[in-house]
Coordinates of C-alpha atoms in Angstrom, one line a residue:
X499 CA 109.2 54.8 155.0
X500 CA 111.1 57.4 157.1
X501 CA 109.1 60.8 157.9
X502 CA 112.4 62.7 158.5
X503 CA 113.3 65.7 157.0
X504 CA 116.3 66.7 156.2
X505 CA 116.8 70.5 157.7
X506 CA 120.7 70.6 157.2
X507 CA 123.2 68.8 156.2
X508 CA 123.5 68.2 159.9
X509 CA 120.3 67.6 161.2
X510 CA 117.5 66.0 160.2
X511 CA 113.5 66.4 161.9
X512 CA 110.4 64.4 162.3
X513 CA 107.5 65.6 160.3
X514 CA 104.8 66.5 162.8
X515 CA 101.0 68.0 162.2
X516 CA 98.6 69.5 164.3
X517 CA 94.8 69.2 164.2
X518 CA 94.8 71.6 161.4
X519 CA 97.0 69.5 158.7
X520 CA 94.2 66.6 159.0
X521 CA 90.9 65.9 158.5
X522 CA 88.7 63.0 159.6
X523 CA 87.2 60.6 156.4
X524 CA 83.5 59.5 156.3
X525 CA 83.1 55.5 155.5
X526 CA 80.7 53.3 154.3
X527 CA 78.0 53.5 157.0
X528 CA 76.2 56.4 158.6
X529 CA 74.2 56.8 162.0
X530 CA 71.5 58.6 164.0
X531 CA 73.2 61.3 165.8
X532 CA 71.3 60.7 168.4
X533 CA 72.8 56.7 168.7
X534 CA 76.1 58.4 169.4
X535 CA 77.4 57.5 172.9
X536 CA 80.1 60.1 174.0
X537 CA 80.7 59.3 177.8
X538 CA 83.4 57.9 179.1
X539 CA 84.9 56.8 182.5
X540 CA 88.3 57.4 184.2
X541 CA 88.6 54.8 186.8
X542 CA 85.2 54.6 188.9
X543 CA 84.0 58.1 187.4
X544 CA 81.9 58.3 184.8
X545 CA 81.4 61.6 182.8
X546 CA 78.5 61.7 180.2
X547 CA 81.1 64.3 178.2
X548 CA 84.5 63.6 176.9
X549 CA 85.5 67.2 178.3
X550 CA 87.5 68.2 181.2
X551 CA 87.9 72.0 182.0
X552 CA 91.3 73.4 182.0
X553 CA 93.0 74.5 185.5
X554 CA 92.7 78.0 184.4
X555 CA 91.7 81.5 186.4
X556 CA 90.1 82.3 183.5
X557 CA 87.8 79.4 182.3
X558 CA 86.6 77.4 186.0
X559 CA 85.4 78.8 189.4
X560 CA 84.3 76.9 192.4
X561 CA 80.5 77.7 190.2
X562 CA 81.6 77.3 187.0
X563 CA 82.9 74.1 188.0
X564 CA 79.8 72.9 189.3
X565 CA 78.1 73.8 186.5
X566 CA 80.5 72.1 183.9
X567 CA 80.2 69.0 186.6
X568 CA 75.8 68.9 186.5
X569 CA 76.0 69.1 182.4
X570 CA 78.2 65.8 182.8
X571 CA 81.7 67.3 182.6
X572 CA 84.5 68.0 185.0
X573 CA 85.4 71.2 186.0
X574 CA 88.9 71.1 187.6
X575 CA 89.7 73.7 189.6
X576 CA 93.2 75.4 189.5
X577 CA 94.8 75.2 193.3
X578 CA 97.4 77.3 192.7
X579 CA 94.8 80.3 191.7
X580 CA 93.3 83.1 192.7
X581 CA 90.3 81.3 194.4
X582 CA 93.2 79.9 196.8
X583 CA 94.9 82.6 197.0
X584 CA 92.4 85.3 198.1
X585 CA 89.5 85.1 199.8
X586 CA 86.8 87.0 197.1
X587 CA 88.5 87.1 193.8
X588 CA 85.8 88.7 192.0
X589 CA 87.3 92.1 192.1
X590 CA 90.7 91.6 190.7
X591 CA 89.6 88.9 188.0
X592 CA 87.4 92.2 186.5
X593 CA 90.9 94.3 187.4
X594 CA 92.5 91.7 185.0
X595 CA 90.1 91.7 182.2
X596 CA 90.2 95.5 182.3
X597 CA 94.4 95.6 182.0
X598 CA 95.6 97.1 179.1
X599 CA 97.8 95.0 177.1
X600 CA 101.3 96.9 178.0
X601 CA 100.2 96.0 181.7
X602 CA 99.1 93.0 182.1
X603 CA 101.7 90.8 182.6
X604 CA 103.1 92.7 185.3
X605 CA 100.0 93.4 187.5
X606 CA 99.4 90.2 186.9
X607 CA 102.7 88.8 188.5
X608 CA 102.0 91.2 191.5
X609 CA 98.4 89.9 192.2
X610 CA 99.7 86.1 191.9
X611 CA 102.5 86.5 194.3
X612 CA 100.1 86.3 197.2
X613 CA 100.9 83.3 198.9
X614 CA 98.5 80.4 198.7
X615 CA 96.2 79.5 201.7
X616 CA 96.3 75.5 202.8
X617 CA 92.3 76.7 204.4
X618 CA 91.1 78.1 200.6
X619 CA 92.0 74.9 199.1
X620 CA 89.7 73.0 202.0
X621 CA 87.0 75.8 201.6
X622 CA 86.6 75.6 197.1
X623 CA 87.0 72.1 197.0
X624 CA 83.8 71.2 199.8
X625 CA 82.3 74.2 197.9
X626 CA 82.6 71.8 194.9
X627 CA 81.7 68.6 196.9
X628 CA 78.7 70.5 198.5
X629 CA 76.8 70.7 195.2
X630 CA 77.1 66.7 194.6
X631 CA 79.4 66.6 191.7
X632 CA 82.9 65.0 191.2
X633 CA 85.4 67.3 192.7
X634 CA 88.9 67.7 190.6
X635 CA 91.4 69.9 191.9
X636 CA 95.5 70.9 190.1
X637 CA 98.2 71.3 191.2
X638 CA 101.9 71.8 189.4
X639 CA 104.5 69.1 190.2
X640 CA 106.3 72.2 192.0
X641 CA 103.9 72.3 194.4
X642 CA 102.4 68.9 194.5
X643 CA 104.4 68.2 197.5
X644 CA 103.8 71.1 199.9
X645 CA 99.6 70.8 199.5
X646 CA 98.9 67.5 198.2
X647 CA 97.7 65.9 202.0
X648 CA 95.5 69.2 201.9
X649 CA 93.8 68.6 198.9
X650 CA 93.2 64.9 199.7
X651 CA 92.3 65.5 203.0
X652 CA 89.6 68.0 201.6
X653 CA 88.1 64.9 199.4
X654 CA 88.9 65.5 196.2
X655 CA 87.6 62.6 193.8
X656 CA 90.3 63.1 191.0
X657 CA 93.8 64.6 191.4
X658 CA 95.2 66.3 188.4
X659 CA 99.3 67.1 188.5
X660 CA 99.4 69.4 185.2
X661 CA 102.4 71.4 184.0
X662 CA 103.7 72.8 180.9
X663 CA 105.8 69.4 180.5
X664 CA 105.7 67.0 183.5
X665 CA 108.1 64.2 183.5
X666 CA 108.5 60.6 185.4
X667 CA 112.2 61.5 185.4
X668 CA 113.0 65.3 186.3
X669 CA 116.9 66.1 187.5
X670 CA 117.8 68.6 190.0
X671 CA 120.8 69.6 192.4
X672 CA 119.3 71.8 194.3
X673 CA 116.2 69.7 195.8
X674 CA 114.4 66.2 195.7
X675 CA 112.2 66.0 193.2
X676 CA 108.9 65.0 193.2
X677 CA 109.1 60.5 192.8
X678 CA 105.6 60.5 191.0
X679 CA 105.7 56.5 191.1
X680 CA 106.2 56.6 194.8
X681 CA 103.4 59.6 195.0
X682 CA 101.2 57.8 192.8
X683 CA 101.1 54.7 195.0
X684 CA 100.8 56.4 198.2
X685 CA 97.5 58.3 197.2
X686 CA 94.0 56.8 197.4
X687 CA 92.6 58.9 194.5
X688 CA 93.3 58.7 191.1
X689 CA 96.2 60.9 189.3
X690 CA 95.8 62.5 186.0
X691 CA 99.3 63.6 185.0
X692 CA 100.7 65.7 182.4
X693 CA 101.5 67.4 179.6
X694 CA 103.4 65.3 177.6
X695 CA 104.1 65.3 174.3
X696 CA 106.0 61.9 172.9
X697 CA 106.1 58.4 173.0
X698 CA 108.8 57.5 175.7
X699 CA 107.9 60.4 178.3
X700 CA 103.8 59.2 178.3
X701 CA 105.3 55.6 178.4
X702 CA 107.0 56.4 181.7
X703 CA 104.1 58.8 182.9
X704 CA 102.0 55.6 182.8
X705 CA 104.4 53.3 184.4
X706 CA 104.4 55.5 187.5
X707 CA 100.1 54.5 188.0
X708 CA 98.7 57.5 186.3
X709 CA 95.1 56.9 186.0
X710 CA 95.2 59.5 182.9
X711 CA 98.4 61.3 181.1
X712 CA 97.5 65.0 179.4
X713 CA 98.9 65.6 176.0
X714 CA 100.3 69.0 175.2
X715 CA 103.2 71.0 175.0
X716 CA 102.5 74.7 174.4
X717 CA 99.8 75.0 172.0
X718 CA 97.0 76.7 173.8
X719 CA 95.6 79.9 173.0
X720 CA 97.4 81.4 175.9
X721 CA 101.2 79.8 175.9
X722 CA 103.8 81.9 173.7
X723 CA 105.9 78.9 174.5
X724 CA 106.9 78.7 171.2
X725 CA 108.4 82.0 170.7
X726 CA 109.7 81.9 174.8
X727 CA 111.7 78.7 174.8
X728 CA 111.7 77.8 170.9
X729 CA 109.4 74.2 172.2
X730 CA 106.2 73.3 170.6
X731 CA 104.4 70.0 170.4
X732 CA 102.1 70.0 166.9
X733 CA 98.8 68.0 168.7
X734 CA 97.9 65.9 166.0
X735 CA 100.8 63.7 166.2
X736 CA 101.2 63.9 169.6
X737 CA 98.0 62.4 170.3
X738 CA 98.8 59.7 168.0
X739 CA 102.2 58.9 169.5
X740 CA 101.1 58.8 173.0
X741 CA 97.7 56.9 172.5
X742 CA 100.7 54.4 170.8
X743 CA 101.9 54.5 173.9
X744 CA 98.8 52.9 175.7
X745 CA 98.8 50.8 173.5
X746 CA 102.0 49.2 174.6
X747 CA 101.8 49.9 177.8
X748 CA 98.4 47.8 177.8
X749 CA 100.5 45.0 176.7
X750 CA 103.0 45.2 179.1
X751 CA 101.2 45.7 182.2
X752 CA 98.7 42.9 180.9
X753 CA 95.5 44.8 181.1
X754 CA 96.1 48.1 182.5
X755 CA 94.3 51.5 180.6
X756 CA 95.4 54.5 181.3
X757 CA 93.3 57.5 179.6
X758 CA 94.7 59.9 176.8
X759 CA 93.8 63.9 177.3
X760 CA 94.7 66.1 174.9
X761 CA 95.7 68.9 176.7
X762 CA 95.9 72.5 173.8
X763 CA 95.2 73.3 170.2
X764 CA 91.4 71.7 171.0
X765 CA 89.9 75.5 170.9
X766 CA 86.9 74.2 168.3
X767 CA 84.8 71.4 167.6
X768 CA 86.6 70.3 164.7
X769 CA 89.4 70.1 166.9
X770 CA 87.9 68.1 169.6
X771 CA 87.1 65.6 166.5
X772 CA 90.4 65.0 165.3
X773 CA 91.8 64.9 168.9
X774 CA 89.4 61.7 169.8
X775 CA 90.2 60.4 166.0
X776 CA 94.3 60.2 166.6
X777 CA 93.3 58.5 169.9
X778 CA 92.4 60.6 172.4
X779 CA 89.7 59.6 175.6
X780 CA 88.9 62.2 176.7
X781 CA 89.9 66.5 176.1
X782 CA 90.7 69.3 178.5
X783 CA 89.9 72.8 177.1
X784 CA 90.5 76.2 177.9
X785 CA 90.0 78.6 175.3
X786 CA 87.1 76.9 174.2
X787 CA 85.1 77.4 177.7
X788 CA 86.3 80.9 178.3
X789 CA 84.3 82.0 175.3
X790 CA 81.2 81.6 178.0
X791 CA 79.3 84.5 179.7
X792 CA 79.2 82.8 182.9
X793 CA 83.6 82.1 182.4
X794 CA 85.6 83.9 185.1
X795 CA 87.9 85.6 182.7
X796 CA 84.9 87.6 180.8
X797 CA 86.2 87.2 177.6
X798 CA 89.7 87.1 178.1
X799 CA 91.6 84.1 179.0
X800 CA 95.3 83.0 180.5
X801 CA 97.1 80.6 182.0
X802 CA 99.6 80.6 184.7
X803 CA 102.5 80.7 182.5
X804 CA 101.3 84.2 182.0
X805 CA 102.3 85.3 185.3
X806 CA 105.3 83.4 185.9
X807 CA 107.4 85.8 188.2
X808 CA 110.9 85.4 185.9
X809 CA 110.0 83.8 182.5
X810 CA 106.3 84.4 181.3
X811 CA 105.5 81.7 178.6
X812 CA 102.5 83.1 177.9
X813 CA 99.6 85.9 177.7
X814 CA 96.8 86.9 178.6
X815 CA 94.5 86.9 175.3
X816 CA 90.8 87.4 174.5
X817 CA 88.9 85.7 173.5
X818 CA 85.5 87.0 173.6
X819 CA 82.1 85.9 174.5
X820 CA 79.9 83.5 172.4
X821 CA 77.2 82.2 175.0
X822 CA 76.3 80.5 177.7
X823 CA 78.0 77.4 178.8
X824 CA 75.1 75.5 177.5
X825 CA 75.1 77.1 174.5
X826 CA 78.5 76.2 174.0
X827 CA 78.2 72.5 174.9
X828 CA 75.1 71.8 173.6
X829 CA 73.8 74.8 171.3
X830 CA 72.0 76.0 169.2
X831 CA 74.6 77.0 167.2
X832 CA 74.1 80.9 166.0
X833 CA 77.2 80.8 163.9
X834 CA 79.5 77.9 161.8
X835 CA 82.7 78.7 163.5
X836 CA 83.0 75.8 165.7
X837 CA 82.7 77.5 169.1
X838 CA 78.9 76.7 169.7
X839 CA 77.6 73.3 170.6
X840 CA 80.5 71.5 170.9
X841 CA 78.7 67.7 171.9
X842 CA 76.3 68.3 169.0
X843 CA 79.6 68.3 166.8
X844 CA 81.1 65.5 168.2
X845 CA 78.0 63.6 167.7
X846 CA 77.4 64.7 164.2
X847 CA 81.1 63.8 162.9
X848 CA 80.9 60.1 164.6
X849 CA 77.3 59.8 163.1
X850 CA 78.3 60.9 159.6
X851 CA 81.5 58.7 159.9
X852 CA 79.2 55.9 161.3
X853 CA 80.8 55.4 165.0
X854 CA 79.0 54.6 167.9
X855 CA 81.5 55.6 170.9
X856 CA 84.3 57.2 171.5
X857 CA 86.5 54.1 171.6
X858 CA 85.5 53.3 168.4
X859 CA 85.9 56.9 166.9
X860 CA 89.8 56.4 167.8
X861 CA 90.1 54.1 164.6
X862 CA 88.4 56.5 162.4
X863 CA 90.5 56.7 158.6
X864 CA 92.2 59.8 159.0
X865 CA 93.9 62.3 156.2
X866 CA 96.8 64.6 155.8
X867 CA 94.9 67.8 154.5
X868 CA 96.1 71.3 155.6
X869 CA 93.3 73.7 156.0
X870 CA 93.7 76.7 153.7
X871 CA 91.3 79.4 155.5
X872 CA 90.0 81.7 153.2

């Protein structure tokens, strides 16, 4: 049955739903939260949580990395930030909570256009390795070429090449572009690569080695991608249609799993739910960890499509506070919103849908039921 509507007479559309328009169905058997296994491992990493900080100013610190890392996370630290770019970022990540709105954008362009330091990037990622947890560093594919030996060279366990959409197969004129398969082979460190949002472009992410492909186009708290360039990935079906694409790609490498992130739209537990329940491994949040006292941002939260120095695709937004970052992983929960104790969650909706791991989560019955808030 075709899921195409028709929007014209000449042109038709995919129906597509986000975490929002589904809902997760209990079945016949029940658990013990507490027999709930929710780690998970990314080639020889293992992680006792399914969560991977966002590359975000605003959400992960060379500390707040660390600290995600000892509760059994990973905290990956954006390269291309302001802990790279200046030497004590303390004082302008306050000046940047304390913008007002009509400003923002543009102080924020002029305090990003300070060139990034090869040395930082050595110095935050031993600072990371120092404290005995696995070290994660990003970079965009834009700049994956000029600093990659840097980061590897300062140790980093996993290498994460994130962008708003990252393809195996980008065209230019004007320069080489990055050959990811080529890249991919070269490195000794495992590549986590993404966002993408369909079928065929996560198909040919994982051909090029990626150890792990991110899933998202647009739909964090942050992007206005949808109202910049008119392109929006709903997450729900994205999920789905790349955790397809593992599936074939299993087949036709004859073994080989490569690990679904979803990558936006996971801001509360429910979310993180569904996104495991259409397929996902594993999920990188943003929003979600910049709600914590200890988050750089204090309270407010962007992305570096906020600051882009011609085409912003984004804000910077706030978010508030909610707790600690224990609190918000583990609880207790002082409120039923979703932002509080985010594993206990997890746990709960696998128990009460009688999973015992993740992997087994993924084939969870699942609804089409839009969520009417009151």
């Amino acid at each position: 049955m075709s899921n195409e509507i028709e929007i014209g007479r000449g042109k038709r559309g995919r129906r597509a739903y986000s975490f929002d328009d589904i809902a997760v169905v209990p079945s016949r058997r029940t658990r013990d939260p507490k027999d709930v296994s929710v780690g998970w491992q990314i080639d020889a990493y293992h992680f006792d949580l399914p969560i991977l900080a966002a590359p975000m100013d605003s959400v992960m610190s060379p500390d707040s990395a660390v600290a995600l890392g000892r509760f059994g996370g990973l905290g990956v630290l954006d390269l291309e930030g302001l802990w790279t770019r200046y030497e004590s970022p303390e004082t302008l990540l306050a000046e940047i909570a304390a913008l007002p709105v009509d400003e923002a954008t543009h102080r924020m362009q002029e305090i990003y256009s300070e060139p990034i330091k090869p040395e930082l990037i050595t110095q935050r990622l031993k600072e990371i390795r120092a404290a005995g947890v696995t070290v994660a560093g990003a970079l965009t594919p834009q700049r994956t070429q000029e600093f990659y030996k840097t980061v590897v060279d300062a140790g980093v366990d996993l290498f994460v090449i994130r962008g708003t959409t990252v393809s195996a197969e980008h065209v230019s004129g004007n320069a080489e572009p990055l050959n990811l398969k080529r890249f991919i082979y070269e490195l000794d460190v495992p590549v986590v690569v993404g966002g993408a949002s369909t079928y065929t472009a996560a198909l040919h992410l994982m051909r090029t080695g990626a150890a792990g492909v991110l899933v998202g186009f647009g739909g964090g708290a942050a992007h206005t991608t949808r109202v910049s360039l008119g392109i929006h990935a709903p997450m729900a079906t994205s999920v789905a249609d790349v955790a397809a694409a593992r599936r074939d790609y299993l087949d036709e490498s004859g073994g080989r799993y490569v690990h679904v992130i979803a990558d936006g739209g996971v801001g509360h537990s429910g979310d993180i739910v569904k996104a495991v329940a259409c397929g996902a491994d594993a999920v990188m949040l943003g929003a979600a960890l910049a709600r914590a006292d200890e988050a750089p941002g204090r309270g407010f939260h962007w992305g570096p499509e906020a600051h882009h120095p011609q085409l912003p695709r984004g804000e910077r937004v706030e978010v508030g506070t909610v707790g600690t970052l224990e609190e918000i992983l583990f609880g207790p929960g002082k409120q039923a919103d979703g932002t509080l104790n985010l594993v206990g969650a997890l746990r709960r909706a696998m128990a009460t849908t009688g999973y015992s791991d993740l992997k087994e989560f993924q084939r969870v019955e699942v609804v089409v039921s839009p969520y009417q808030p009151r």
